[in-house]
mmCIF file of C-alpha atoms and ligand atoms in Angstrom:
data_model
loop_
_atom_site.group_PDB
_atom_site.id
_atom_site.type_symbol
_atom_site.label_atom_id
_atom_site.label_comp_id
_atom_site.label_asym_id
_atom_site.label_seq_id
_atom_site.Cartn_x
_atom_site.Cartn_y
_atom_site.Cartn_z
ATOM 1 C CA UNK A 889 19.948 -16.137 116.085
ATOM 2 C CA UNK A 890 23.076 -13.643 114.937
ATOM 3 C CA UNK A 891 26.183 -15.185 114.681
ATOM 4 C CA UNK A 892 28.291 -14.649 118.273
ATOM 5 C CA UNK A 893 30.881 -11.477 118.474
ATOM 6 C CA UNK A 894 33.982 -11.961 120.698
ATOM 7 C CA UNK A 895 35.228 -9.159 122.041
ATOM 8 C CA UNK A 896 38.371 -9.225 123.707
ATOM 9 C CA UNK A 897 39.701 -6.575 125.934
ATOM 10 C CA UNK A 898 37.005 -5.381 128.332
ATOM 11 C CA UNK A 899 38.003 -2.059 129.147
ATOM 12 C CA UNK A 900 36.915 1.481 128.538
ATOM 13 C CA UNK A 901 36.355 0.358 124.596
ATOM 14 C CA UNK A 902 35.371 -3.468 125.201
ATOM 15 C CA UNK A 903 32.540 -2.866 127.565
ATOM 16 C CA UNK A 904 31.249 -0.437 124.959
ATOM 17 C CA UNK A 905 32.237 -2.831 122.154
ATOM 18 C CA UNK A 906 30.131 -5.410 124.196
ATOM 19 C CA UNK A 907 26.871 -3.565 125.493
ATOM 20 C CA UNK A 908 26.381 -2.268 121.464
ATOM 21 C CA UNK A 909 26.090 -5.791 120.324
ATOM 22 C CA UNK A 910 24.109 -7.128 122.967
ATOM 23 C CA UNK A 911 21.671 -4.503 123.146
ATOM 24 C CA UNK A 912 21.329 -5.367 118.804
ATOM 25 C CA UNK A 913 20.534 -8.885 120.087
ATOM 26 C CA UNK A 914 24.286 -10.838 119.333
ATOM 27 C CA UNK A 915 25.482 -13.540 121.877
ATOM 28 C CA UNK A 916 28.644 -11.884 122.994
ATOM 29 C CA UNK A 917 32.147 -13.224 124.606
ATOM 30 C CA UNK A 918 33.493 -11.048 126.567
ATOM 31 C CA UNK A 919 37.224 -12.153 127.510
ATOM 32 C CA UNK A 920 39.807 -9.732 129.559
ATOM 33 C CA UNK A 921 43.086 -11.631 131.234
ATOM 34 C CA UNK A 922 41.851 -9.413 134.183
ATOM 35 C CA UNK A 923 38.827 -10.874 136.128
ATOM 36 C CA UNK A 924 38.780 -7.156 137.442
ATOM 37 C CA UNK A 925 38.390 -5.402 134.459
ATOM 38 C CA UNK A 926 35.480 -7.860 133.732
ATOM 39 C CA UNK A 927 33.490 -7.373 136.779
ATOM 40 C CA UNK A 928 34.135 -3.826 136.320
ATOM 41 C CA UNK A 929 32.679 -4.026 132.640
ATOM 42 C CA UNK A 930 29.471 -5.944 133.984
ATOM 43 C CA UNK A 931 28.850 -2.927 136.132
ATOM 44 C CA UNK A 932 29.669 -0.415 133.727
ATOM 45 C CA UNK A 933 27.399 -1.962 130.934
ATOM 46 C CA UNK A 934 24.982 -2.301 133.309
ATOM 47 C CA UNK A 935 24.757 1.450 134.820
ATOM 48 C CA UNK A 936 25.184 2.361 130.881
ATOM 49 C CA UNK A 937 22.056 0.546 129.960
ATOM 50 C CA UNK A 938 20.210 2.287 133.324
ATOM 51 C CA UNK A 939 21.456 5.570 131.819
ATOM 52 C CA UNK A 940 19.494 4.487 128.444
ATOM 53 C CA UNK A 941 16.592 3.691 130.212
ATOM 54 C CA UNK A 942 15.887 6.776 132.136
ATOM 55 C CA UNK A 943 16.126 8.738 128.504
ATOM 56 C CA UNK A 944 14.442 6.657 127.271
ATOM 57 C CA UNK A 945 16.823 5.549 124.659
ATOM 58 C CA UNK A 946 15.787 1.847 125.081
ATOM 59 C CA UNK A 947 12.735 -0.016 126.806
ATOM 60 C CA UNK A 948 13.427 -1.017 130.928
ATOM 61 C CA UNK A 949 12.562 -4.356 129.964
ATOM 62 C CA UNK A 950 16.134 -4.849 127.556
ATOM 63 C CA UNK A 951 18.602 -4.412 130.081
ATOM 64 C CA UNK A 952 18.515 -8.117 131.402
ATOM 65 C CA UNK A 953 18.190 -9.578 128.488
ATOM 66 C CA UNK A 954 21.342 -7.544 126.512
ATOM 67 C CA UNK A 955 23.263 -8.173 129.742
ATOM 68 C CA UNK A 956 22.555 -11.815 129.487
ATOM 69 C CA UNK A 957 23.721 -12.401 125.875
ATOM 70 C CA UNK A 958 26.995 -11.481 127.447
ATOM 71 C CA UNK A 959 29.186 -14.186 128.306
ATOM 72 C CA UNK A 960 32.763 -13.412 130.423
ATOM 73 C CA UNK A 961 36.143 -15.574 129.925
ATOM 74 C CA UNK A 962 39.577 -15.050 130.785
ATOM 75 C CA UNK A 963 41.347 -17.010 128.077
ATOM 76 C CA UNK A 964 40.726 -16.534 123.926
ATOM 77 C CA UNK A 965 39.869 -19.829 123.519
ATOM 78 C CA UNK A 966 36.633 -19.196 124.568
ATOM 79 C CA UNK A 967 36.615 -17.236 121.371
ATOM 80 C CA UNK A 968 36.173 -20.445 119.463
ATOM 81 C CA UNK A 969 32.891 -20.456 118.060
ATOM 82 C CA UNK A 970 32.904 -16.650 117.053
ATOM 83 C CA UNK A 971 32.221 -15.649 113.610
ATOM 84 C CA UNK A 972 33.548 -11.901 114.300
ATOM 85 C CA UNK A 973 36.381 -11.646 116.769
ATOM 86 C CA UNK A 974 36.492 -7.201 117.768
ATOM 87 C CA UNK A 975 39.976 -6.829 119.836
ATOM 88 C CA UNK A 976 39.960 -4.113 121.967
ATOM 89 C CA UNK A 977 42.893 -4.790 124.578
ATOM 90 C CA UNK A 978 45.725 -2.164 125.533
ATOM 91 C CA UNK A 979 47.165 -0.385 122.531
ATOM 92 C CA UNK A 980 50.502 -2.088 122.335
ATOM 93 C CA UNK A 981 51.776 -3.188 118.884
ATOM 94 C CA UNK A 982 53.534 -6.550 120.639
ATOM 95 C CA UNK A 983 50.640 -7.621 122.277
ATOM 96 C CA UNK A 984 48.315 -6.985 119.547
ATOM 97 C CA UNK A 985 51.016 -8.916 116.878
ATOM 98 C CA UNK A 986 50.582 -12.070 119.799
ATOM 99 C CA UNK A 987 47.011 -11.578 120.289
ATOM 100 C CA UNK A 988 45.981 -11.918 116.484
ATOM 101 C CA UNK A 989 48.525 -14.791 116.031
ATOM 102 C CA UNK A 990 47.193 -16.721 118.866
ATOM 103 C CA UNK A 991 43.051 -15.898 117.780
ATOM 104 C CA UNK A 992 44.331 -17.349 114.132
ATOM 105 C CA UNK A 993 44.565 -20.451 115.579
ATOM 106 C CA UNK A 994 41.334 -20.379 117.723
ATOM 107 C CA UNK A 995 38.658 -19.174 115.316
ATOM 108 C CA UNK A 996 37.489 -21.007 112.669
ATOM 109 C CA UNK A 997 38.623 -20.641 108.940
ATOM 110 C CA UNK A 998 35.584 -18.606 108.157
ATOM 111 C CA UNK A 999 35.702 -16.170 110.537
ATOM 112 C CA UNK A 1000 36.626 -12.029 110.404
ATOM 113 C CA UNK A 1001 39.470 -10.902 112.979
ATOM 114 C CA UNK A 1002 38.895 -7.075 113.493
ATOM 115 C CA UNK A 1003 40.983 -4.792 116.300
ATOM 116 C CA UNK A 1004 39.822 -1.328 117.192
ATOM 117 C CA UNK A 1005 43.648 -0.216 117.503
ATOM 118 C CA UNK A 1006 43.564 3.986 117.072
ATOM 119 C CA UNK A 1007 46.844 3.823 115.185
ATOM 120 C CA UNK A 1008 48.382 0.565 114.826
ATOM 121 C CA UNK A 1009 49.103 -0.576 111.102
ATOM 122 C CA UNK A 1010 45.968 -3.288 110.191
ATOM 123 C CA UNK A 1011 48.361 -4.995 107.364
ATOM 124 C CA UNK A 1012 50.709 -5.440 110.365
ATOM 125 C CA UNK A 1013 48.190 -6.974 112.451
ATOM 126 C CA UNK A 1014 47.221 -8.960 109.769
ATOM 127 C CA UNK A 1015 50.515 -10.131 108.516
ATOM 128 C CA UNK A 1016 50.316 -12.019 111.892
ATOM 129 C CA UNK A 1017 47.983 -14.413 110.629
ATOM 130 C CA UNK A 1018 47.443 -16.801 107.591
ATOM 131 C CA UNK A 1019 43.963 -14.793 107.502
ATOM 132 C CA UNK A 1020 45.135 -11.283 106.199
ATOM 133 C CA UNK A 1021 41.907 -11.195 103.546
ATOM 134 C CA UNK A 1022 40.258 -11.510 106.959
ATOM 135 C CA UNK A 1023 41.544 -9.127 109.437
ATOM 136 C CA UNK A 1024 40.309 -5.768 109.176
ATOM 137 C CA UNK A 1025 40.284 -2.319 111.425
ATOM 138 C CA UNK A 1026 36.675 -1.610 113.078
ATOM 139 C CA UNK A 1027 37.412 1.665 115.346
ATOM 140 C CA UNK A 1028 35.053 2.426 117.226
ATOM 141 C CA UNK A 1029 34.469 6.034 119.280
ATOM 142 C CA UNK A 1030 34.179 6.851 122.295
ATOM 143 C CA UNK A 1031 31.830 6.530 124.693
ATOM 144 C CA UNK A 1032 30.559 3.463 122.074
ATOM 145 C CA UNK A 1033 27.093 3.408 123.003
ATOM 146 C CA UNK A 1034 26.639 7.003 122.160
ATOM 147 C CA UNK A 1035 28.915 7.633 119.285
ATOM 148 C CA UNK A 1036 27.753 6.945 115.769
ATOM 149 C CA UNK A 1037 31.269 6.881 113.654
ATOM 150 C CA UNK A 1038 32.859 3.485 113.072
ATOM 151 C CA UNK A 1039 35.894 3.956 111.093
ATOM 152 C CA UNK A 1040 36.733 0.472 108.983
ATOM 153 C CA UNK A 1041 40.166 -0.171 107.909
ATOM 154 C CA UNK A 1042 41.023 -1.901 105.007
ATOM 155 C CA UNK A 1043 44.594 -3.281 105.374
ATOM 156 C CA UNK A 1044 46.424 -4.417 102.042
ATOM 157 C CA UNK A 1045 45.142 -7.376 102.006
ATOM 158 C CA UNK A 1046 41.570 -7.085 103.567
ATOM 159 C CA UNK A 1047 38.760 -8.639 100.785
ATOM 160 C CA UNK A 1048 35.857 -7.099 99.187
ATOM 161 C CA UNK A 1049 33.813 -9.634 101.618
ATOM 162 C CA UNK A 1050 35.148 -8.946 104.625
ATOM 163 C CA UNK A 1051 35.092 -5.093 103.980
ATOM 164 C CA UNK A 1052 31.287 -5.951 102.991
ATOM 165 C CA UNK A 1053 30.399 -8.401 105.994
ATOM 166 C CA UNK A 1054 31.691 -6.283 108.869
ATOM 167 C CA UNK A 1055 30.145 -2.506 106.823
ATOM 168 C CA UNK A 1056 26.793 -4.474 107.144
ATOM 169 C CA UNK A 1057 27.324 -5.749 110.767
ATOM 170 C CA UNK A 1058 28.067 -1.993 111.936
ATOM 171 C CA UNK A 1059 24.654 -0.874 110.021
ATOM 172 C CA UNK A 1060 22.822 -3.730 111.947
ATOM 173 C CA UNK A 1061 24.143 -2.551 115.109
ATOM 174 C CA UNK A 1062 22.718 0.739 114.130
ATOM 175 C CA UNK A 1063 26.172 2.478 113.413
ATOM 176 C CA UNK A 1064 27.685 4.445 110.320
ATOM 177 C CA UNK A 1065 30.324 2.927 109.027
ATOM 178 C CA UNK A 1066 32.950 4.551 106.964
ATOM 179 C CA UNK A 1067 35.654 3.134 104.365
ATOM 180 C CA UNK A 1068 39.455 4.026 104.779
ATOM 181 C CA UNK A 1069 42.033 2.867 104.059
ATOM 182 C CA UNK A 1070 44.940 1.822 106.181
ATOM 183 C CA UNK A 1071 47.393 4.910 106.485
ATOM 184 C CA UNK A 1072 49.445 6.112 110.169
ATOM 185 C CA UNK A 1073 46.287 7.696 112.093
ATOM 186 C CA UNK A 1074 43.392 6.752 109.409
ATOM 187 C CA UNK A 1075 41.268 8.934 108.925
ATOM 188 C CA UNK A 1076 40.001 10.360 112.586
ATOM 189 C CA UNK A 1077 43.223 10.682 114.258
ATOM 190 C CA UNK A 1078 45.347 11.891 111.639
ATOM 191 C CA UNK A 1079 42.823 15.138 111.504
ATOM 192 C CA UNK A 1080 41.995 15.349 115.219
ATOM 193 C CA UNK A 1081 45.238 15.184 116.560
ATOM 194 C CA UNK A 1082 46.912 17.786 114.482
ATOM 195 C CA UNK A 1083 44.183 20.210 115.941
ATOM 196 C CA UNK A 1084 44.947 18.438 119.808
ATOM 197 C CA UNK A 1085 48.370 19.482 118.982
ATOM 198 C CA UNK A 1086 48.017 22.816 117.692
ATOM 199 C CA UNK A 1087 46.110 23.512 120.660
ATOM 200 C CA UNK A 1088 48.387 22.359 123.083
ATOM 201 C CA UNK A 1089 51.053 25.133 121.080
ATOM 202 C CA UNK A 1090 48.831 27.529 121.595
ATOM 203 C CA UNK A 1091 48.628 27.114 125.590
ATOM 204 C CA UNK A 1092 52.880 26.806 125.313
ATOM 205 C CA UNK A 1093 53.225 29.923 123.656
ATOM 206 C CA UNK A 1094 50.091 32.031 125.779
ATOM 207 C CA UNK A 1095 48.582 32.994 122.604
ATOM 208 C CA UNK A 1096 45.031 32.014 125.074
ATOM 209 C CA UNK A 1097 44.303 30.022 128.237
ATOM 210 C CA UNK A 1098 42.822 26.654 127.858
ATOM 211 C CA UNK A 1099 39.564 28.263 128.787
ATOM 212 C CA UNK A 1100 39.841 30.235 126.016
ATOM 213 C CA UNK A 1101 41.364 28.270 122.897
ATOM 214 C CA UNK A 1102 38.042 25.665 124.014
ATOM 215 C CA UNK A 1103 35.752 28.699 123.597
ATOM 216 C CA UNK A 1104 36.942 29.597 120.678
ATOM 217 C CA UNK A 1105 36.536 26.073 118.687
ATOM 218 C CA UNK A 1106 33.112 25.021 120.569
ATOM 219 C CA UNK A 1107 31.100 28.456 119.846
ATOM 220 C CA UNK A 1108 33.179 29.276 117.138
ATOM 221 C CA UNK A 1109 33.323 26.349 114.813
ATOM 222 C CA UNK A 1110 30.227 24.445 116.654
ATOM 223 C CA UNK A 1111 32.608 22.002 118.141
ATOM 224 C CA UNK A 1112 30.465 20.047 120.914
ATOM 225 C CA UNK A 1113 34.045 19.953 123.338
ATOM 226 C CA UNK A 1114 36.951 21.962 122.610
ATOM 227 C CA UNK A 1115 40.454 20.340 121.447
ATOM 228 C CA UNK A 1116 42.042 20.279 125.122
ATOM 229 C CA UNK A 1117 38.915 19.214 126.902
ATOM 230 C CA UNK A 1118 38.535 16.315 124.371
ATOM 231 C CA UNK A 1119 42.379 15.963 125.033
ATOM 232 C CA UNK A 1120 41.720 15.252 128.213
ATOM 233 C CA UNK A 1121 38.994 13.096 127.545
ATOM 234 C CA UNK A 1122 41.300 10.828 125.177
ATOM 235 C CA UNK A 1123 43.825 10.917 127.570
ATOM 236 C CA UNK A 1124 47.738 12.896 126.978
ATOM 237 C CA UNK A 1125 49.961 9.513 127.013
ATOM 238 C CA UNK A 1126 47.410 8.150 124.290
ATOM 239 C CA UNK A 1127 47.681 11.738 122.325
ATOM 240 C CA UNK A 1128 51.433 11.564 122.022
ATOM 241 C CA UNK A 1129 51.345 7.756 121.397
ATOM 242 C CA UNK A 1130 49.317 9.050 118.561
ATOM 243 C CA UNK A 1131 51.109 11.846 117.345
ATOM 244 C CA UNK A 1132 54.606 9.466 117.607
ATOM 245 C CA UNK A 1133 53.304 7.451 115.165
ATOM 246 C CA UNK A 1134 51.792 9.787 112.681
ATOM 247 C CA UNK A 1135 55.271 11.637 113.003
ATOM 248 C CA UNK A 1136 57.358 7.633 112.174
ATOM 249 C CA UNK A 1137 54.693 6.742 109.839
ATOM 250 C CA UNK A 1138 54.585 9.823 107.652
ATOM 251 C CA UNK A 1139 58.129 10.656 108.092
ATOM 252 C CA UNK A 1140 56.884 14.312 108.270
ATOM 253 C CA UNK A 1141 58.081 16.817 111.527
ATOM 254 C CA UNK A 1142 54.310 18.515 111.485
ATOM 255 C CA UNK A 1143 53.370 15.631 113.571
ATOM 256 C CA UNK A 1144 55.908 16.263 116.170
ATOM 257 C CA UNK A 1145 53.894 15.872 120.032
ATOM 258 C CA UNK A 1146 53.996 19.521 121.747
ATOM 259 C CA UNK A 1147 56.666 19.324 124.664
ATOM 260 C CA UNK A 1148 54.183 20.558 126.596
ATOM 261 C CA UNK A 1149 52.069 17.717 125.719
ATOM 262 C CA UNK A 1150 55.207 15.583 126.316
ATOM 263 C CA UNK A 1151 55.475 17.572 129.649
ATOM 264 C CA UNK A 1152 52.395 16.688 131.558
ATOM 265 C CA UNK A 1153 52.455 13.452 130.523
ATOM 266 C CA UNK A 1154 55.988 13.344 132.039
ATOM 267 C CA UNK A 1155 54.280 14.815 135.428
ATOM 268 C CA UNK A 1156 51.724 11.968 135.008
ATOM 269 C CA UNK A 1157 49.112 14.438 134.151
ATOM 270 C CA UNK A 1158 47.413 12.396 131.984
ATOM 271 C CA UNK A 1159 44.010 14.166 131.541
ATOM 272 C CA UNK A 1160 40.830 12.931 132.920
ATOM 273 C CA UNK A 1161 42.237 9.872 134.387
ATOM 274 C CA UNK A 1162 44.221 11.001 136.652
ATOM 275 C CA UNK A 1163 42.274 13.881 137.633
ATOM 276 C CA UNK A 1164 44.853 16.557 136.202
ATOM 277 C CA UNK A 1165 45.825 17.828 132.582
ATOM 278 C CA UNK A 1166 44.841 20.746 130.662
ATOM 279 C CA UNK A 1167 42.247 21.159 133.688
ATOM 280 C CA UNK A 1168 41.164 19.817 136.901
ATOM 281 C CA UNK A 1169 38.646 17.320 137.377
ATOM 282 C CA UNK A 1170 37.816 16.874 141.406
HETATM 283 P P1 LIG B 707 41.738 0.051 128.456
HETATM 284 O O1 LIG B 707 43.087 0.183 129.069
HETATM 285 O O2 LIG B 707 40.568 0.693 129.096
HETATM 286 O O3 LIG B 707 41.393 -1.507 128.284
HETATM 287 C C1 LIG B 707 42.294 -2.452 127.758
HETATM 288 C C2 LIG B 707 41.931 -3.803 128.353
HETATM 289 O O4 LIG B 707 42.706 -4.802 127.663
HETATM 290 C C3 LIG B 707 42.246 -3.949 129.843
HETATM 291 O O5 LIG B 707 41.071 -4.324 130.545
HETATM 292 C C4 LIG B 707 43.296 -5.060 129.882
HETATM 293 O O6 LIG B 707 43.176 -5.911 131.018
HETATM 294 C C5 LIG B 707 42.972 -5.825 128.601
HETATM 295 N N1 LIG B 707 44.039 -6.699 128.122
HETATM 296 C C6 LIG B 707 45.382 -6.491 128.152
HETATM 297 N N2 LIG B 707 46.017 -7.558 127.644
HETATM 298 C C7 LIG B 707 45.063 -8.466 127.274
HETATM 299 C C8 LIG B 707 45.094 -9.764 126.692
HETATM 300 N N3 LIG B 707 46.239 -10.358 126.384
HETATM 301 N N4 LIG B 707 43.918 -10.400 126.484
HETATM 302 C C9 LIG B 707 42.755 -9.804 126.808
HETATM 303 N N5 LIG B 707 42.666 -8.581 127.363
HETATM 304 C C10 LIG B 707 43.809 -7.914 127.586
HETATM 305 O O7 LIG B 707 41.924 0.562 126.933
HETATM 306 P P2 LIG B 707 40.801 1.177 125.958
HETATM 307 O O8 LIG B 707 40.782 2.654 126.110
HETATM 308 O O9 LIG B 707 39.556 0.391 126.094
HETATM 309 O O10 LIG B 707 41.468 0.894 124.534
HETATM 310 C C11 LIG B 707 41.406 -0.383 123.940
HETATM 311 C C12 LIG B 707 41.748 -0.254 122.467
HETATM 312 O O11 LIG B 707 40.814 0.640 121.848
HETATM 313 C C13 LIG B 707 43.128 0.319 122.170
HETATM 314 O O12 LIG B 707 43.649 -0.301 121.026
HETATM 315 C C14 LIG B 707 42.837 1.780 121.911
HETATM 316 O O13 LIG B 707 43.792 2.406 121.094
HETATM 317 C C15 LIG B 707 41.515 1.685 121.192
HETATM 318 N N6 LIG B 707 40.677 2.902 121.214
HETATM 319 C C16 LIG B 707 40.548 3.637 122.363
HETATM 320 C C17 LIG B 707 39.721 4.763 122.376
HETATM 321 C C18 LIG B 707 39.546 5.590 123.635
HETATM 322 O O14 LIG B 707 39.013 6.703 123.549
HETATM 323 N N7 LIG B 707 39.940 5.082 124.794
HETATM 324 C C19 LIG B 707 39.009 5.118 121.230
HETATM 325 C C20 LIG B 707 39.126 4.334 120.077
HETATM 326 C C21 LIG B 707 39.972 3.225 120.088
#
């Protein structure tokens, strides 16, 4: 049997994180400090795998099964007996530092930390623990089921074998992983949320309506969802969090979040979420 995943953090990422390895057959822990956002996971992983049923993606008969490999807990000690920890809770540098201290002393010696933090430093993270060789960045896209990309961070002091170990685990899991290494944004953000940006500039300044600027990158440059749309998507708080730390990390003013940007997220339009941002979602 494959060696149990814990993933920890069970929302819009986690439940992903969580219905990808139990669909490839791993016993998974699923722990959230929210018994909400579990039972909400359960039914999102749930209506996911109905979704991959009816095109036929996977067979009717896996959907029990994957959701019973999935065990729920509210504390991370029930992430004792994992040999591959994925940390998917809120972006937020303090909890993340407590998080990874705290799973250092729950896991055993062998086993690989990994967070799926969009920006966060991994040799940070890791400098929380007396595991750095250990600790490395798995980020995963969104929606998880659907998206092929998983970006793996090496921090400073992340080892050949754990770089190894967790690039095989995303094959087996039927992803493509790819090697970076640990720099403000990686690889994915650092490139997509210049463009977010530039986009949002472009709306500030009426060069085009949003309508418009999306047109132009989805027929013209074969984008499947224009910059604002995906914007949206991401959500405009988590955008600017983004571009903040690109703009501290790399000490470079390019980076600087459009005050529009900084605008609707002031107005709480926040994109998809909260029905309003670049458009409206009813
Ligand atoms: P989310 O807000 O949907 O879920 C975060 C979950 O973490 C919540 O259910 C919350 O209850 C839980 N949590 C908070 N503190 C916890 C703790 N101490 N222990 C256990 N659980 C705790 O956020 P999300 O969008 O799923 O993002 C999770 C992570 O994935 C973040 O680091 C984010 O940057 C990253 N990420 C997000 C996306 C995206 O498109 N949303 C894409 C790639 C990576």
């Amino acid at each position: 049997m494959a060696d149990r995943v814990a993933v920890v953090g069970a929302g819009q990422m986690g439940n992903g994180i969580a219905h990808t390895f139990a669909l490839s057959g791993f016993p998974v822990t699923l722990i959230d400090v929210s018994v909400e956002a579990l039972a909400r996971a359960r039914s999102t992983i749930g209506a996911n795998l109905d979704r991959q049923v009816k095109k036929g993606a996977i067979e009717a008969g896996a959907k029990d099964p994957t959701l019973a490999r999935i065990a729920d807990a509210t504390d991370i000690s029930a992430a004792q007996d994992a040999a591959l920890v994925i940390e998917a809770a809120s972006e937020d540098p303090d909890l993340k530092f407590r998080l990874f201290s705290a799973l250092d002393d729950v896991v055993g010696p062998q086993a690989i930390l990994a967070t799926n933090t969009s920006s966060i430093s991994i040799t940070s993270i890791a400098g929380r623990t007396r595991r750095p060789q250990r600790v490395i960045g798995m980020h995963f896209m969104n929606p998880v089921p659907m998206m092929a990309l998983v970006e793996i961070i090496r921090g400073l002091a992340t080892s050949d074998a754990t770089t190894a170990t967790v690039t095989a685990i995303a094959k087996q899991i039927g992803k493509t992983p790819v090697e970076v290494n640990d720099y403000p944004g990686f690889v994915s953000n650092r490139i997509l949320m210049p463009m977010i940006n530039e986009a949002a500039y472009c709306v500030m300044e009426g060069v085009a309506t949003p309508e418009a600027i999306d047109t132009v990158m989805k027929l013209g440059m074969n984008h499947p969802l224009g910059p604002l749309a995906l914007a949206d998507l991401i959500g405009l708080d988590t955008c600017v969090a983004i571009l903040d730390v690109l703009q501290r990390g790399l000490g470079d003013p390019k980076y600087r979040a459009c005050p529009l940007l900084r605008k609707y997220v002031a107005a709480g339009w926040l994109g998809r979420k909260t029905r309003r941002g670049f458009y409206t979602y009813e």
